[in-house]
Amino acid sequence: NAGVTQTPKFRILKIGQSMTLQCAQDMNHNYMYWYRQDPGMGLKLIYYSVGAGITDKGEVPNGYNVSRSTTEDFPLRLELAAPSQTSVYFCASSNLGGSYEQYFGPGTRLTVT
Amino acid sequence: RKEVEQDPGPFNVPEGATVAFNCTYSNSASQSFFWYRQDCRKEPKLLMSVYSSGNEDGRFTAQLNRASQYISLLIRDSKLSDSATYLCGTGATNKLIFGTGTLLAVQP
């Protein structure tokens, strides 16, 4: 099993550009999450999904959108990128939700200049 | 007040030392508790879950105090390879909330 995979690993965007961060998991997990981690900071929840077709906002959703059309994939869309969105983005999945272990992908390092 | 708070450190300790981290949480409805380890420029990985009765895994001991709303992690006989950031997480319903992490640097 590949677990949780994320693409791309690195990306540099200009202000105002858009992009989609891809996340996929092959563990048949219902719950998936997107976090951002700024230098020296913890993980902040952006969006999460409890199953295909169901998404909900986390702590810091502004400037982002998500969709969940399949169990496997949970892409994160950045519209009109801003320097404040420079961060490391981690996708995670869980079998049964908040009471259980989350498995993280390797992360995407995004710089907006 | 942050929902989950940790001392960011860094904790600089010599090899062989015992070191303890605490993490406080504000949501009394939290149902699950975890310690994650994050190496530099890597993703977090589960170190151990924390149970009400406390639990031990080799040199690592985790404890939960629901009355005071904190969890702790004790590392005995520290190794150089223990150097990392340790994140605590608390779960309720559908999601985990993480602290900012505590940086541990074990010195030779």
Short mmCIF file of C-alpha atoms in Angstrom, two decimals:
data_model
loop_
_atom_site.label_atom_id
_atom_site.label_comp_id
_atom_site.label_asym_id
_atom_site.label_seq_id
_atom_site.Cartn_x
_atom_site.Cartn_y
_atom_site.Cartn_z
CA ASN A 1 0.00 0.00 0.00
CA ALA A 2 1.19 3.50 -0.83
CA GLY A 3 -0.79 5.00 2.08
CA VAL A 4 -1.40 8.72 1.60
CA THR A 5 0.22 10.34 -1.42
CA GLN A 6 0.46 14.04 -2.25
CA THR A 7 1.49 15.87 -5.39
CA PRO A 8 3.36 18.04 -6.10
CA LYS A 9 6.13 17.92 -3.49
CA PHE A 10 7.14 21.52 -4.13
CA ARG A 11 5.58 24.45 -5.94
CA ILE A 12 6.22 28.14 -6.39
CA LEU A 13 3.23 30.29 -7.32
CA LYS A 14 2.94 33.92 -8.23
CA ILE A 15 0.43 36.07 -6.38
CA GLY A 16 -3.00 35.67 -7.91
CA GLN A 17 -2.35 32.29 -9.53
CA SER A 18 -4.44 29.23 -8.73
CA MET A 19 -3.53 25.62 -8.22
CA THR A 20 -4.80 22.30 -6.95
CA LEU A 21 -2.93 20.20 -4.43
CA GLN A 22 -3.65 16.54 -4.96
CA CYS A 23 -4.15 13.97 -2.22
CA ALA A 24 -4.99 10.31 -2.57
CA GLN A 25 -5.18 7.38 -0.17
CA ASP A 26 -5.50 3.67 -0.87
CA MET A 27 -6.58 2.52 2.60
CA ASN A 28 -10.31 2.94 1.96
CA HIS A 29 -10.52 5.51 4.74
CA ASN A 30 -13.68 7.56 4.95
CA TYR A 31 -12.15 10.53 6.78
CA MET A 32 -9.68 12.84 5.08
CA TYR A 33 -8.12 16.11 6.22
CA TRP A 34 -6.09 19.03 4.96
CA TYR A 35 -3.72 20.86 7.28
CA ARG A 36 -1.25 23.66 6.86
CA GLN A 37 1.87 24.03 8.95
CA ASP A 38 3.74 27.31 9.13
CA PRO A 39 7.37 27.43 10.37
CA GLY A 40 7.57 26.69 14.09
CA MET A 41 3.83 26.24 14.29
CA GLY A 42 1.54 23.31 14.70
CA LEU A 43 -0.96 21.88 12.29
CA LYS A 44 -4.00 23.97 11.48
CA LEU A 45 -7.01 22.23 9.99
CA ILE A 46 -8.20 23.76 6.71
CA TYR A 47 -10.97 21.40 5.58
CA TYR A 48 -12.01 17.86 6.27
CA SER A 49 -14.32 15.24 4.82
CA VAL A 50 -16.19 12.41 6.49
CA GLY A 51 -16.94 10.63 3.25
CA ALA A 52 -17.45 11.05 -0.47
CA GLY A 53 -19.61 14.08 -1.16
CA ILE A 54 -19.32 15.51 2.36
CA THR A 55 -16.89 18.25 3.34
CA ASP A 56 -16.68 20.74 6.19
CA LYS A 57 -14.58 23.73 7.20
CA GLY A 58 -11.79 23.55 9.72
CA GLU A 59 -10.03 26.37 11.58
CA VAL A 60 -8.57 28.23 8.58
CA PRO A 61 -10.70 27.63 5.43
CA ASN A 62 -10.54 31.11 3.86
CA GLY A 63 -8.85 31.12 0.47
CA TYR A 64 -9.27 27.38 -0.07
CA ASN A 65 -11.83 25.01 -1.52
CA VAL A 66 -12.16 21.24 -1.49
CA SER A 67 -14.20 18.54 -3.12
CA ARG A 68 -14.57 14.83 -2.40
CA SER A 69 -16.06 12.98 -5.34
CA THR A 70 -14.46 9.63 -4.46
CA THR A 71 -13.33 7.90 -1.28
CA GLU A 72 -9.72 7.92 -2.51
CA ASP A 73 -9.19 11.54 -3.55
CA PHE A 74 -9.42 14.82 -1.67
CA PRO A 75 -7.96 17.73 -3.70
CA LEU A 76 -7.39 21.16 -2.19
CA ARG A 77 -7.87 24.17 -4.45
CA LEU A 78 -6.17 27.52 -3.92
CA GLU A 79 -7.79 30.39 -5.76
CA LEU A 80 -5.96 33.72 -6.11
CA ALA A 81 -2.85 32.68 -4.18
CA ALA A 82 -1.53 35.13 -1.58
CA PRO A 83 1.84 35.26 0.26
CA SER A 84 0.00 34.32 3.47
CA GLN A 85 -0.65 30.92 1.91
CA THR A 86 3.05 30.09 1.83
CA SER A 87 3.20 26.99 3.98
CA VAL A 88 3.61 23.23 4.07
CA TYR A 89 0.36 21.44 3.35
CA PHE A 90 -0.32 17.99 4.75
CA CYS A 91 -3.13 15.68 3.79
CA ALA A 92 -4.18 12.96 6.22
CA SER A 93 -6.71 10.17 6.41
CA SER A 94 -8.34 8.18 9.16
CA ASN A 95 -10.40 5.05 9.32
CA LEU A 96 -12.98 6.15 11.85
CA GLY A 97 -12.60 9.86 12.47
CA GLY A 98 -11.34 12.01 15.30
CA SER A 99 -10.98 9.27 17.84
CA TYR A 100 -8.53 7.31 15.76
CA GLU A 101 -5.05 7.62 14.35
CA GLN A 102 -4.51 9.84 11.32
CA TYR A 103 -2.04 8.86 8.61
CA PHE A 104 -0.25 11.75 6.94
CA GLY A 105 1.06 12.24 3.43
CA PRO A 106 4.61 13.57 2.84
CA GLY A 107 3.42 17.15 2.36
CA THR A 108 3.52 19.83 -0.33
CA ARG A 109 5.81 22.84 0.20
CA LEU A 110 4.18 25.88 -1.37
CA THR A 111 5.74 29.29 -1.79
CA VAL A 112 3.70 32.24 -3.03
CA THR A 113 5.77 35.24 -4.22
CA ARG B 1 -6.98 30.53 24.69
CA LYS B 2 -5.71 27.91 22.26
CA GLU B 3 -7.59 24.65 22.27
CA VAL B 4 -4.37 22.66 22.71
CA GLU B 5 -1.23 24.19 24.23
CA GLN B 6 2.33 22.94 24.43
CA ASP B 7 5.62 24.43 25.53
CA PRO B 8 7.43 24.94 22.20
CA GLY B 9 10.86 24.36 23.73
CA PRO B 10 13.47 23.69 22.57
CA PHE B 11 14.36 21.13 25.18
CA ASN B 12 18.11 20.50 24.97
CA VAL B 13 19.04 17.39 26.93
CA PRO B 14 22.11 15.13 27.07
CA GLU B 15 21.95 11.53 25.91
CA GLY B 16 20.61 9.29 28.63
CA ALA B 17 18.50 12.01 30.26
CA THR B 18 14.84 11.72 31.13
CA VAL B 19 12.63 14.42 29.67
CA ALA B 20 8.92 15.15 30.07
CA PHE B 21 6.51 17.14 27.95
CA ASN B 22 3.08 18.36 28.93
CA CYS B 23 0.14 19.35 26.81
CA THR B 24 -3.03 21.03 28.05
CA TYR B 25 -6.38 21.01 26.28
CA SER B 26 -9.45 23.15 26.79
CA ASN B 27 -12.22 21.04 25.25
CA SER B 28 -13.66 18.89 28.02
CA ALA B 29 -15.48 16.86 25.35
CA SER B 30 -12.19 15.57 23.94
CA GLN B 31 -12.38 11.81 23.67
CA SER B 32 -9.04 10.71 22.31
CA PHE B 33 -5.46 11.75 22.85
CA PHE B 34 -2.30 11.15 20.90
CA TRP B 35 1.39 11.96 20.73
CA TYR B 36 2.86 12.34 17.26
CA ARG B 37 6.52 12.62 16.32
CA GLN B 38 7.61 14.89 13.47
CA ASP B 39 11.14 14.80 12.11
CA CYS B 40 12.54 17.87 10.37
CA ARG B 41 10.82 18.46 7.03
CA LYS B 42 8.80 15.25 7.33
CA GLU B 43 5.20 14.39 8.02
CA PRO B 44 3.92 13.67 11.55
CA LYS B 45 3.74 10.02 12.54
CA LEU B 46 1.88 8.49 15.44
CA LEU B 47 4.14 7.82 18.42
CA MET B 48 1.49 6.57 20.79
CA SER B 49 -2.10 6.89 21.80
CA VAL B 50 -2.81 8.03 25.35
CA TYR B 51 -5.22 6.09 27.50
CA SER B 52 -6.86 7.02 30.79
CA SER B 53 -4.91 4.35 32.63
CA GLY B 54 -1.62 5.52 31.16
CA ASN B 55 0.44 3.47 28.77
CA GLU B 56 4.05 2.61 28.16
CA ASP B 57 5.96 1.65 25.05
CA GLY B 58 9.58 0.89 25.78
CA ARG B 59 11.24 4.12 26.90
CA PHE B 60 8.10 6.16 26.32
CA THR B 61 5.29 6.64 28.85
CA ALA B 62 2.13 8.63 28.18
CA GLN B 63 -0.39 9.71 30.77
CA LEU B 64 -3.75 11.46 30.75
CA ASN B 65 -5.21 13.60 33.51
CA ARG B 66 -8.81 14.33 32.61
CA ALA B 67 -9.53 16.33 35.76
CA SER B 68 -6.76 18.82 34.99
CA GLN B 69 -7.10 18.39 31.22
CA TYR B 70 -3.54 17.60 30.33
CA ILE B 71 -1.55 14.79 28.80
CA SER B 72 2.10 14.07 29.30
CA LEU B 73 4.90 12.22 27.56
CA LEU B 74 7.95 10.92 29.41
CA ILE B 75 11.02 9.78 27.52
CA ARG B 76 13.61 7.85 29.51
CA ASP B 77 17.23 7.23 28.52
CA SER B 78 17.08 9.73 25.66
CA LYS B 79 18.82 8.78 22.42
CA LEU B 80 20.19 11.05 19.71
CA SER B 81 17.53 9.57 17.43
CA ASP B 82 14.79 10.94 19.71
CA SER B 83 15.56 14.46 18.46
CA ALA B 84 12.36 15.64 16.79
CA THR B 85 9.26 17.72 17.36
CA TYR B 86 6.57 16.08 19.49
CA LEU B 87 2.98 17.10 18.76
CA CYS B 88 0.06 16.33 20.99
CA GLY B 89 -3.39 15.94 19.52
CA THR B 90 -6.86 15.68 21.02
CA GLY B 91 -9.85 14.31 19.20
CA ALA B 92 -13.57 14.86 19.41
CA THR B 93 -16.17 13.68 16.92
CA ASN B 94 -14.65 14.01 13.45
CA LYS B 95 -11.31 15.71 13.88
CA LEU B 96 -8.07 16.08 15.80
CA ILE B 97 -6.74 19.38 17.07
CA PHE B 98 -2.96 19.59 17.42
CA GLY B 99 -0.69 21.65 19.60
CA THR B 100 2.19 23.63 18.15
CA GLY B 101 4.69 20.93 19.07
CA THR B 102 7.67 20.71 21.41
CA LEU B 103 11.14 20.55 19.91
CA LEU B 104 13.51 18.08 21.54
CA ALA B 105 17.25 18.16 20.81
CA VAL B 106 19.27 15.35 22.38
CA GLN B 107 22.95 16.27 22.63
CA PRO B 108 25.83 13.77 22.55
#
